[in-house]
PDB file of N, CA and C in Angstrom:
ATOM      1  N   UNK A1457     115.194 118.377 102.970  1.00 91.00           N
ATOM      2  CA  UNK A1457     114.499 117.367 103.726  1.00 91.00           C
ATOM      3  C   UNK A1457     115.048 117.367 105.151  1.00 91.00           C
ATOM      4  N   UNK A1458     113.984 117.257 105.998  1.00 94.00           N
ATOM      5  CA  UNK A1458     114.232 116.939 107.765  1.00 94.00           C
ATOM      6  C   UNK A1458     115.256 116.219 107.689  1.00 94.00           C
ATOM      7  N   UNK A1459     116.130 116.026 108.785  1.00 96.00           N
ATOM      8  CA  UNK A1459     116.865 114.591 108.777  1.00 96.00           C
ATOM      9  C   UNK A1459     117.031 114.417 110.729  1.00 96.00           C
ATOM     10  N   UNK A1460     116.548 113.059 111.364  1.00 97.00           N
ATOM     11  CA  UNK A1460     116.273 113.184 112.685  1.00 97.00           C
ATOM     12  C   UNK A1460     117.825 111.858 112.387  1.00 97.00           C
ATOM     13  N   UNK A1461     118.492 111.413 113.487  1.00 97.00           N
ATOM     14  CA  UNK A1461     118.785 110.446 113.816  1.00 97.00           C
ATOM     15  C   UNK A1461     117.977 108.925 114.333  1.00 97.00           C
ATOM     16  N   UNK A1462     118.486 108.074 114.328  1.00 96.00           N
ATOM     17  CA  UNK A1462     117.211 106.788 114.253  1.00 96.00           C
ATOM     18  C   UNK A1462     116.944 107.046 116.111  1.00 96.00           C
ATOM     19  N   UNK A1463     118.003 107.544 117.037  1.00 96.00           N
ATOM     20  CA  UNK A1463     117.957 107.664 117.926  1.00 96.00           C
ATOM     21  C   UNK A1463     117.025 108.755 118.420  1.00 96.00           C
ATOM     22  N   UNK A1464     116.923 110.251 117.751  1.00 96.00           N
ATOM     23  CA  UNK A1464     116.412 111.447 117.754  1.00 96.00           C
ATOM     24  C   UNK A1464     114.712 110.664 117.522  1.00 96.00           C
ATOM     25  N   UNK A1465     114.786 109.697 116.289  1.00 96.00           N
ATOM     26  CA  UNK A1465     113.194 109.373 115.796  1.00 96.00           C
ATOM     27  C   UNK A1465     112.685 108.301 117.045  1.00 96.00           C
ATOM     28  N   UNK A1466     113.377 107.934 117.883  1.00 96.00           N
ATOM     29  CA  UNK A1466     112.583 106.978 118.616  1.00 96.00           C
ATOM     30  C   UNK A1466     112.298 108.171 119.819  1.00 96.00           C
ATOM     31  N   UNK A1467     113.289 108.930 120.228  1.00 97.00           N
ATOM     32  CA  UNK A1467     113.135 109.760 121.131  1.00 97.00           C
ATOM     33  C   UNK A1467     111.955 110.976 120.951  1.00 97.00           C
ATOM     34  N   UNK A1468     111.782 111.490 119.843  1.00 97.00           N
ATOM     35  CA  UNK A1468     110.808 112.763 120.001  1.00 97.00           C
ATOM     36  C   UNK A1468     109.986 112.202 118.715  1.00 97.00           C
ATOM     37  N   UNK A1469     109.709 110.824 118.460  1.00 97.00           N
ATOM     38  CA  UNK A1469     108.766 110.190 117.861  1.00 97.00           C
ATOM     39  C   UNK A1469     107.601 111.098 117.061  1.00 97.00           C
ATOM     40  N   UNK A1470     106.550 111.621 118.556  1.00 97.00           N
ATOM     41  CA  UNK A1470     105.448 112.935 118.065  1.00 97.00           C
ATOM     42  C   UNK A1470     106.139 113.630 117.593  1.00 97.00           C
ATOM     43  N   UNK A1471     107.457 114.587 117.949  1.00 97.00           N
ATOM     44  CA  UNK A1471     107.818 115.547 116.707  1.00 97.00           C
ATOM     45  C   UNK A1471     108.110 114.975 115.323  1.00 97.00           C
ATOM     46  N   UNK A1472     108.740 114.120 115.044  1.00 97.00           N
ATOM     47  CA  UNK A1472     108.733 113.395 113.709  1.00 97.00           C
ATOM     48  C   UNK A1472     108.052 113.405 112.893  1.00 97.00           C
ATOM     49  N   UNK A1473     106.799 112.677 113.695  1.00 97.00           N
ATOM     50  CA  UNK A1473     105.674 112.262 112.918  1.00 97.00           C
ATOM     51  C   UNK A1473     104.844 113.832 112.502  1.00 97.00           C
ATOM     52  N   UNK A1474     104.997 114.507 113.128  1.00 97.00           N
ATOM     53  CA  UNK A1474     104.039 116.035 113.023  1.00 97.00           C
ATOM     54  C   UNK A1474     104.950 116.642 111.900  1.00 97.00           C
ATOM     55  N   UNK A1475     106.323 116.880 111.626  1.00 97.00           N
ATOM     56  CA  UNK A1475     106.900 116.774 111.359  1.00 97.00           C
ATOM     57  C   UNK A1475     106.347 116.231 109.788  1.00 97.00           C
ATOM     58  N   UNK A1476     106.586 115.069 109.242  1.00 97.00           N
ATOM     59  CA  UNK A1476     106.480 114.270 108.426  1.00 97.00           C
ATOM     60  C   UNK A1476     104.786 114.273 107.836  1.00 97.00           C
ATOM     61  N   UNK A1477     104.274 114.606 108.232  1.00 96.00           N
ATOM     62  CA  UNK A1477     102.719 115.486 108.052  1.00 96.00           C
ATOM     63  C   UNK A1477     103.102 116.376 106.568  1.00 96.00           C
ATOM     64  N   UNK A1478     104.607 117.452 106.878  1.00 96.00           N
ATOM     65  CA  UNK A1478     104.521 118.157 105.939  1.00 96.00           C
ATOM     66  C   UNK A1478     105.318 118.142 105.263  1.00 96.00           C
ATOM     67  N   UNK A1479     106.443 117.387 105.461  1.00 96.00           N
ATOM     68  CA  UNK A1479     107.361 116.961 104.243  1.00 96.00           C
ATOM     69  C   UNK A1479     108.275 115.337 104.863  1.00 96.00           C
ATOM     70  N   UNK A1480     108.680 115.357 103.944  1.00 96.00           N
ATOM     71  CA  UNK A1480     109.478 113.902 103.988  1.00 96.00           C
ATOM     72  C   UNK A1480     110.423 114.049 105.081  1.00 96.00           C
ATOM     73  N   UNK A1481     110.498 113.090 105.916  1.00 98.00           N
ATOM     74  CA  UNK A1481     111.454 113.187 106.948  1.00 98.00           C
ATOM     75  C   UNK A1481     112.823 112.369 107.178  1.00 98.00           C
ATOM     76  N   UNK A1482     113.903 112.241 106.227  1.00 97.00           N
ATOM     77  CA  UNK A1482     114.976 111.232 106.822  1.00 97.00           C
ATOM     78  C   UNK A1482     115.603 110.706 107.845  1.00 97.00           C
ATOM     79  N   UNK A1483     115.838 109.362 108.111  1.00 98.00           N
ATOM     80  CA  UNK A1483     116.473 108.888 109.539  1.00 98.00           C
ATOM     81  C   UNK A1483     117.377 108.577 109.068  1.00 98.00           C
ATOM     82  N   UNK A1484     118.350 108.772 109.516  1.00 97.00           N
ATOM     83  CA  UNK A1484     119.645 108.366 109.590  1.00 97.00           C
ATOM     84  C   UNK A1484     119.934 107.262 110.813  1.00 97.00           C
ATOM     85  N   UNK A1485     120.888 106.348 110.151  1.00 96.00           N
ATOM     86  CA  UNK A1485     121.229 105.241 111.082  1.00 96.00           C
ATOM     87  C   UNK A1485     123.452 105.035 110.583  1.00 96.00           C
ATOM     88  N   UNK A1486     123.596 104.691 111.860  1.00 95.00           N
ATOM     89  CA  UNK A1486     125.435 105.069 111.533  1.00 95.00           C
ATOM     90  C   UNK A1486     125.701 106.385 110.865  1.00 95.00           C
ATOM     91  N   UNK A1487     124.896 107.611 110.797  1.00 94.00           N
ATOM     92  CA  UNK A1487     125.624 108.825 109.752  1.00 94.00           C
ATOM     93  C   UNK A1487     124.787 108.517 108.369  1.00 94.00           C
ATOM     94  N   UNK A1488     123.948 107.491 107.894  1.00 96.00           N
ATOM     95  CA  UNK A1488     123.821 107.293 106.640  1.00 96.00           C
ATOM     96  C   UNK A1488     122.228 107.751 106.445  1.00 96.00           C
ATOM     97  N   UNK A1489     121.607 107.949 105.849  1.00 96.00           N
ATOM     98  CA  UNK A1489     120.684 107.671 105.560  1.00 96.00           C
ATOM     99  C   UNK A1489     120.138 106.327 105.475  1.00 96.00           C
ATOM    100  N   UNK A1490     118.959 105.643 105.829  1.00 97.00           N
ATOM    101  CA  UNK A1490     118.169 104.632 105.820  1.00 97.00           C
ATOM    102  C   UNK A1490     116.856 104.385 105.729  1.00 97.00           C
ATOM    103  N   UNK A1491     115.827 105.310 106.222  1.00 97.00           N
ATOM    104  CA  UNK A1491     114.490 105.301 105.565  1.00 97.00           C
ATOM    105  C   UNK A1491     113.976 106.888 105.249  1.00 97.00           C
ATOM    106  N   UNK A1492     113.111 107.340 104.924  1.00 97.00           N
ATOM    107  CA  UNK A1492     112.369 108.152 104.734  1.00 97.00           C
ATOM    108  C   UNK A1492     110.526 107.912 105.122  1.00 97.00           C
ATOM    109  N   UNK A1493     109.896 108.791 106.317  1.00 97.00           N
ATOM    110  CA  UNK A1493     109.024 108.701 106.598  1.00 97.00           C
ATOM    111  C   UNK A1493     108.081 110.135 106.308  1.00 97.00           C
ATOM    112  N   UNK A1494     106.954 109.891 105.839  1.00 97.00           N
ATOM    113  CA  UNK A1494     106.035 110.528 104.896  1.00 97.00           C
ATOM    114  C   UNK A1494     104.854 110.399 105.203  1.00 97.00           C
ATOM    115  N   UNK A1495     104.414 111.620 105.185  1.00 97.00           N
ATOM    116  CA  UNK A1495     102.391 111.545 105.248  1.00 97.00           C
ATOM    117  C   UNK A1495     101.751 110.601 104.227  1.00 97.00           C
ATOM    118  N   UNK A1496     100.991 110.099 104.769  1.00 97.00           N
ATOM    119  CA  UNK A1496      99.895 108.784 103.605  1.00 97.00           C
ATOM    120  C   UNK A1496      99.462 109.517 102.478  1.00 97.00           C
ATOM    121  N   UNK A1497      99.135 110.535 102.646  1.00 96.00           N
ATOM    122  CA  UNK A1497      98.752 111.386 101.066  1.00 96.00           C
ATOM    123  C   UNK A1497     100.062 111.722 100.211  1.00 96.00           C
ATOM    124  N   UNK A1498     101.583 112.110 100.695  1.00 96.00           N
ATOM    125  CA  UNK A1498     102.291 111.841 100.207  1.00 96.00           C
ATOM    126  C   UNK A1498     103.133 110.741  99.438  1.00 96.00           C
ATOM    127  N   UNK A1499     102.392 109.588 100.052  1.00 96.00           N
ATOM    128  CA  UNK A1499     102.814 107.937 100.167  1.00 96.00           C
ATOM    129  C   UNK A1499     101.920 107.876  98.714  1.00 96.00           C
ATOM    130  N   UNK A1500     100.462 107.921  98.502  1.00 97.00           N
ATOM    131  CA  UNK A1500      99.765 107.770  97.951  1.00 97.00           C
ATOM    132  C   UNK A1500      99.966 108.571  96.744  1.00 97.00           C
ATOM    133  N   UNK A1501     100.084 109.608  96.886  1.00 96.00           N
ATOM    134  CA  UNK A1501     100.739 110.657  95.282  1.00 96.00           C
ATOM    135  C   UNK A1501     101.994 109.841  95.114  1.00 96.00           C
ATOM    136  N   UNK A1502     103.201 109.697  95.481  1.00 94.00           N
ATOM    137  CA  UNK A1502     104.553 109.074  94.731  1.00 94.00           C
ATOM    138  C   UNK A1502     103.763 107.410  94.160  1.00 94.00           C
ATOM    139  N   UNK A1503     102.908 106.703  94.881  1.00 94.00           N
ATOM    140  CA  UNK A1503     102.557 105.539  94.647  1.00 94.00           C
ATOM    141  C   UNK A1503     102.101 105.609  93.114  1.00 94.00           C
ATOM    142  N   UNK A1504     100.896 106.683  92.750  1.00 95.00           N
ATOM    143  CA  UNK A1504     100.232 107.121  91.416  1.00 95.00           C
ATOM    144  C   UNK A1504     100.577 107.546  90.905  1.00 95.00           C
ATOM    145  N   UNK A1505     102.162 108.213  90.932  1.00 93.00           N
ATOM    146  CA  UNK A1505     103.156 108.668  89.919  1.00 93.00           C
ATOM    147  C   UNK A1505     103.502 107.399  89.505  1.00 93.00           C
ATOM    148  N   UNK A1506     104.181 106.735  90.108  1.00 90.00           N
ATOM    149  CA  UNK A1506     104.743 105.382  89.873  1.00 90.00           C
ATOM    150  C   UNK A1506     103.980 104.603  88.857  1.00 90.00           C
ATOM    151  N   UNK A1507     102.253 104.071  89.070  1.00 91.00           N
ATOM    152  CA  UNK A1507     101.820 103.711  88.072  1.00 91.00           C
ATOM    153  C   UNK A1507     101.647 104.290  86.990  1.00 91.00           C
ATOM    154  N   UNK A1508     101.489 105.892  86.948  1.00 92.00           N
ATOM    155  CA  UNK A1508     100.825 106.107  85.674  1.00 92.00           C
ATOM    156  C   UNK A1508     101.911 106.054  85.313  1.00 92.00           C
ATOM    157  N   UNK A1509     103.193 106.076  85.282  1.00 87.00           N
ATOM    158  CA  UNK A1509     104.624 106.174  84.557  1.00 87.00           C
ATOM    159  C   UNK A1509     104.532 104.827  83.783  1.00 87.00           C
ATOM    160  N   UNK A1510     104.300 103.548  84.751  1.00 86.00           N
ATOM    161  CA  UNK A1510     104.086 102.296  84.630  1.00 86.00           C
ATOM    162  C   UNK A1510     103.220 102.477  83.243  1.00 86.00           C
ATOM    163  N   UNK A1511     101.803 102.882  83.047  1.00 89.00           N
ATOM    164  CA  UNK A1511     100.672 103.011  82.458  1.00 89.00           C
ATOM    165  C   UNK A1511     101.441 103.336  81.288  1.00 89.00           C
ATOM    166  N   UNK A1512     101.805 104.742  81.279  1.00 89.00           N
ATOM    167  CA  UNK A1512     102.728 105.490  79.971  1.00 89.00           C
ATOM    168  C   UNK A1512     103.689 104.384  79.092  1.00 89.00           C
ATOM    169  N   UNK A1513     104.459 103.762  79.870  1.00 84.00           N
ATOM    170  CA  UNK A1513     105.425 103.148  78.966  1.00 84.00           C
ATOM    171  C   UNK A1513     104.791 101.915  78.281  1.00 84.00           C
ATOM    172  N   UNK A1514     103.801 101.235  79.223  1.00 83.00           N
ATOM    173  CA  UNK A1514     103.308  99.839  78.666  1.00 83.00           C
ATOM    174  C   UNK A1514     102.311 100.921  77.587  1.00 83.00           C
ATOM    175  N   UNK A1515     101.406 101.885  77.508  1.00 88.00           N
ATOM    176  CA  UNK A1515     100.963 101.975  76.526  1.00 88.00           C
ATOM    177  C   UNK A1515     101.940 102.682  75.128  1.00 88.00           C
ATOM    178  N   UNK A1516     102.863 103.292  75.255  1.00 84.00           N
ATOM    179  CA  UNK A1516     104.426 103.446  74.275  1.00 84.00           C
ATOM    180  C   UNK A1516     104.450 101.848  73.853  1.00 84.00           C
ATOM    181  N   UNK A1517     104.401 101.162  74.700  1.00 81.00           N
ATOM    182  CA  UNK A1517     105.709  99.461  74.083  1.00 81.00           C
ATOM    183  C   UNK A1517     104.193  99.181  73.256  1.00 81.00           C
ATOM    184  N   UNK A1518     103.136  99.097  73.600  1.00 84.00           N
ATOM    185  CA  UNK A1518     101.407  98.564  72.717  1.00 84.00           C
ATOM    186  C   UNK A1518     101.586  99.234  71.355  1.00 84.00           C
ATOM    187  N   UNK A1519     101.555 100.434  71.639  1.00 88.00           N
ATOM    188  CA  UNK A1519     101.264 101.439  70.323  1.00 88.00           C
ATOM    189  C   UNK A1519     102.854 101.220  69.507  1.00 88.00           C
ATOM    190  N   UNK A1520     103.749 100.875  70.088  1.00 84.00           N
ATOM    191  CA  UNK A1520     105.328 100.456  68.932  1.00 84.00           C
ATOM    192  C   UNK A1520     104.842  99.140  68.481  1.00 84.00           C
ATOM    193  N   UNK A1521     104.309  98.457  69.431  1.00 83.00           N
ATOM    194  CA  UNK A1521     103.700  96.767  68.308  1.00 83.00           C
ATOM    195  C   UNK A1521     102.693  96.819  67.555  1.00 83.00           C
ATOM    196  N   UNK A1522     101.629  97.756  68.346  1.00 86.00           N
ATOM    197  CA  UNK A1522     100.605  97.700  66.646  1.00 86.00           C
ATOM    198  C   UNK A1522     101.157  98.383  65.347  1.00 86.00           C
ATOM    199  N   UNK A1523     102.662  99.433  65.901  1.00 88.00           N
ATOM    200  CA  UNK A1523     102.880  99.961  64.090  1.00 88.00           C
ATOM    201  C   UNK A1523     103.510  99.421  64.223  1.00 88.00           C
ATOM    202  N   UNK A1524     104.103  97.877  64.253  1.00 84.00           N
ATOM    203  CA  UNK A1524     105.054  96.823  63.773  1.00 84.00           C
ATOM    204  C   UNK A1524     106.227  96.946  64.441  1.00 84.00           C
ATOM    205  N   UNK A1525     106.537  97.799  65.457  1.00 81.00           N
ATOM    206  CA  UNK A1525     107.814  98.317  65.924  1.00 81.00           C
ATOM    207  C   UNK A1525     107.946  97.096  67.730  1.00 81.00           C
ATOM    208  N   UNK A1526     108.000  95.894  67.375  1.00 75.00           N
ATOM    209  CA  UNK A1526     108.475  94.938  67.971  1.00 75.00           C
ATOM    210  C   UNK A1526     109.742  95.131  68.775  1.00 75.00           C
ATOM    211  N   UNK A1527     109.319  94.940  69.948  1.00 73.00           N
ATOM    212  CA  UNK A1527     110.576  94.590  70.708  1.00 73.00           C
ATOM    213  C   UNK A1527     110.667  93.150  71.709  1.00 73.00           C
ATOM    214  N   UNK A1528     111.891  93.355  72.147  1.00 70.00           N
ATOM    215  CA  UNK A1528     111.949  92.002  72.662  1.00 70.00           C
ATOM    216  C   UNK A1528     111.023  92.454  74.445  1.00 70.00           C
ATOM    217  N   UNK A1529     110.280  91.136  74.579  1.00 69.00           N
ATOM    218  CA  UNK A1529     109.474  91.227  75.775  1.00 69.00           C
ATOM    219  C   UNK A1529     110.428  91.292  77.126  1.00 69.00           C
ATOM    220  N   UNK A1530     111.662  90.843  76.882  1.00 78.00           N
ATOM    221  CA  UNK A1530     112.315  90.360  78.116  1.00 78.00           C
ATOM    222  C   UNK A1530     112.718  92.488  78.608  1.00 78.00           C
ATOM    223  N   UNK A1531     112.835  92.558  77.518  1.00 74.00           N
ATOM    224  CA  UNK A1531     113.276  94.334  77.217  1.00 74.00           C
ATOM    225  C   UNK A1531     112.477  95.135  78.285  1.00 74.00           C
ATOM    226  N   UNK A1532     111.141  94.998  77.543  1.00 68.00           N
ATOM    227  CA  UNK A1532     109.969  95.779  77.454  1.00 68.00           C
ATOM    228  C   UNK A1532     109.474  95.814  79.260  1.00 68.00           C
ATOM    229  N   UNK A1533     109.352  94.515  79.647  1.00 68.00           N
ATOM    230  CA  UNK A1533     109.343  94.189  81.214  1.00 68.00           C
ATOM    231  C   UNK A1533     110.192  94.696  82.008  1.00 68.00           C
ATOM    232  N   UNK A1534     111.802  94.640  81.737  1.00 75.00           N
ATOM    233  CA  UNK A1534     113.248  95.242  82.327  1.00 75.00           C
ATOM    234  C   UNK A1534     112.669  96.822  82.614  1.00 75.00           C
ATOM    235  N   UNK A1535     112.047  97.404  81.463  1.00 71.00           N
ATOM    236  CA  UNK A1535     112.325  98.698  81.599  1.00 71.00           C
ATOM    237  C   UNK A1535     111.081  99.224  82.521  1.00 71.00           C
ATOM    238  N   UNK A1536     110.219  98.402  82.158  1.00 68.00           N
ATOM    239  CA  UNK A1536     108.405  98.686  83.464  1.00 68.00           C
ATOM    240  C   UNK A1536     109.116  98.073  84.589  1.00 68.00           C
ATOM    241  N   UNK A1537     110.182  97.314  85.401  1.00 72.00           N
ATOM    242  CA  UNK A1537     110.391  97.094  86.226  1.00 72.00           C
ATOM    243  C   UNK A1537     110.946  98.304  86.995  1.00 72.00           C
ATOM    244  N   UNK A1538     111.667  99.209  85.906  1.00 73.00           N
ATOM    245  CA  UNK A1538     112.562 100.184  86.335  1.00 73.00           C
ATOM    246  C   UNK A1538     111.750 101.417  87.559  1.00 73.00           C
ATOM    247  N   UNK A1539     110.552 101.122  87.419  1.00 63.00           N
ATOM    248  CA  UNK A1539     109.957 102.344  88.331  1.00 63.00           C
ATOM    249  C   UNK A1539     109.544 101.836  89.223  1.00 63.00           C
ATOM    250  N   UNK A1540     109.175 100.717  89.503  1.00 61.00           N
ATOM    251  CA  UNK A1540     108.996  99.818  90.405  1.00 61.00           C
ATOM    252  C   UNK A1540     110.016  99.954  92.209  1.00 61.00           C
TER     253      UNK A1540
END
């Protein structure tokens, strides 16, 4: 992955962003990492990974309660939070 400084990203901004068109771009702020900036179609694919993962497990926890395989709800929510 790119990695610009937060200083480098305000300064050559258009390269960034052209940049970030084709892969993920990290800013660093103090030496650290702090955001990651990304094309909207990239934004939009990790977004629809995210749900259908979401989708997958809530339909796993449905199909363990209709064959009687009960769990606790507080559980079941904890773990759909996890991709969130």
């Amino acid at each position: 992955m790119l990695s610009f400084t937060a200083n480098q990203a305000k300064t050559q901004f258009g390269e960034m962003i052209a940049k970030a068109q084709r892969e993920p771009v990290s800013i660093t702020k103090n030496g650290k990492p702090s955001v990651v900036v990304m094309s909207i179609d990239d934004y939009n694919e990790l977004e629809e990974l995210k749900l259908q993962s979401l989708r997958d497990k809530l339909a796993h926890s449905i199909a363990q309660a209709k064959a009687g395989q009960l769990q606790n709800g507080e559980d079941v929510f904890d773990e759909l939070m996890k991709d969130l």
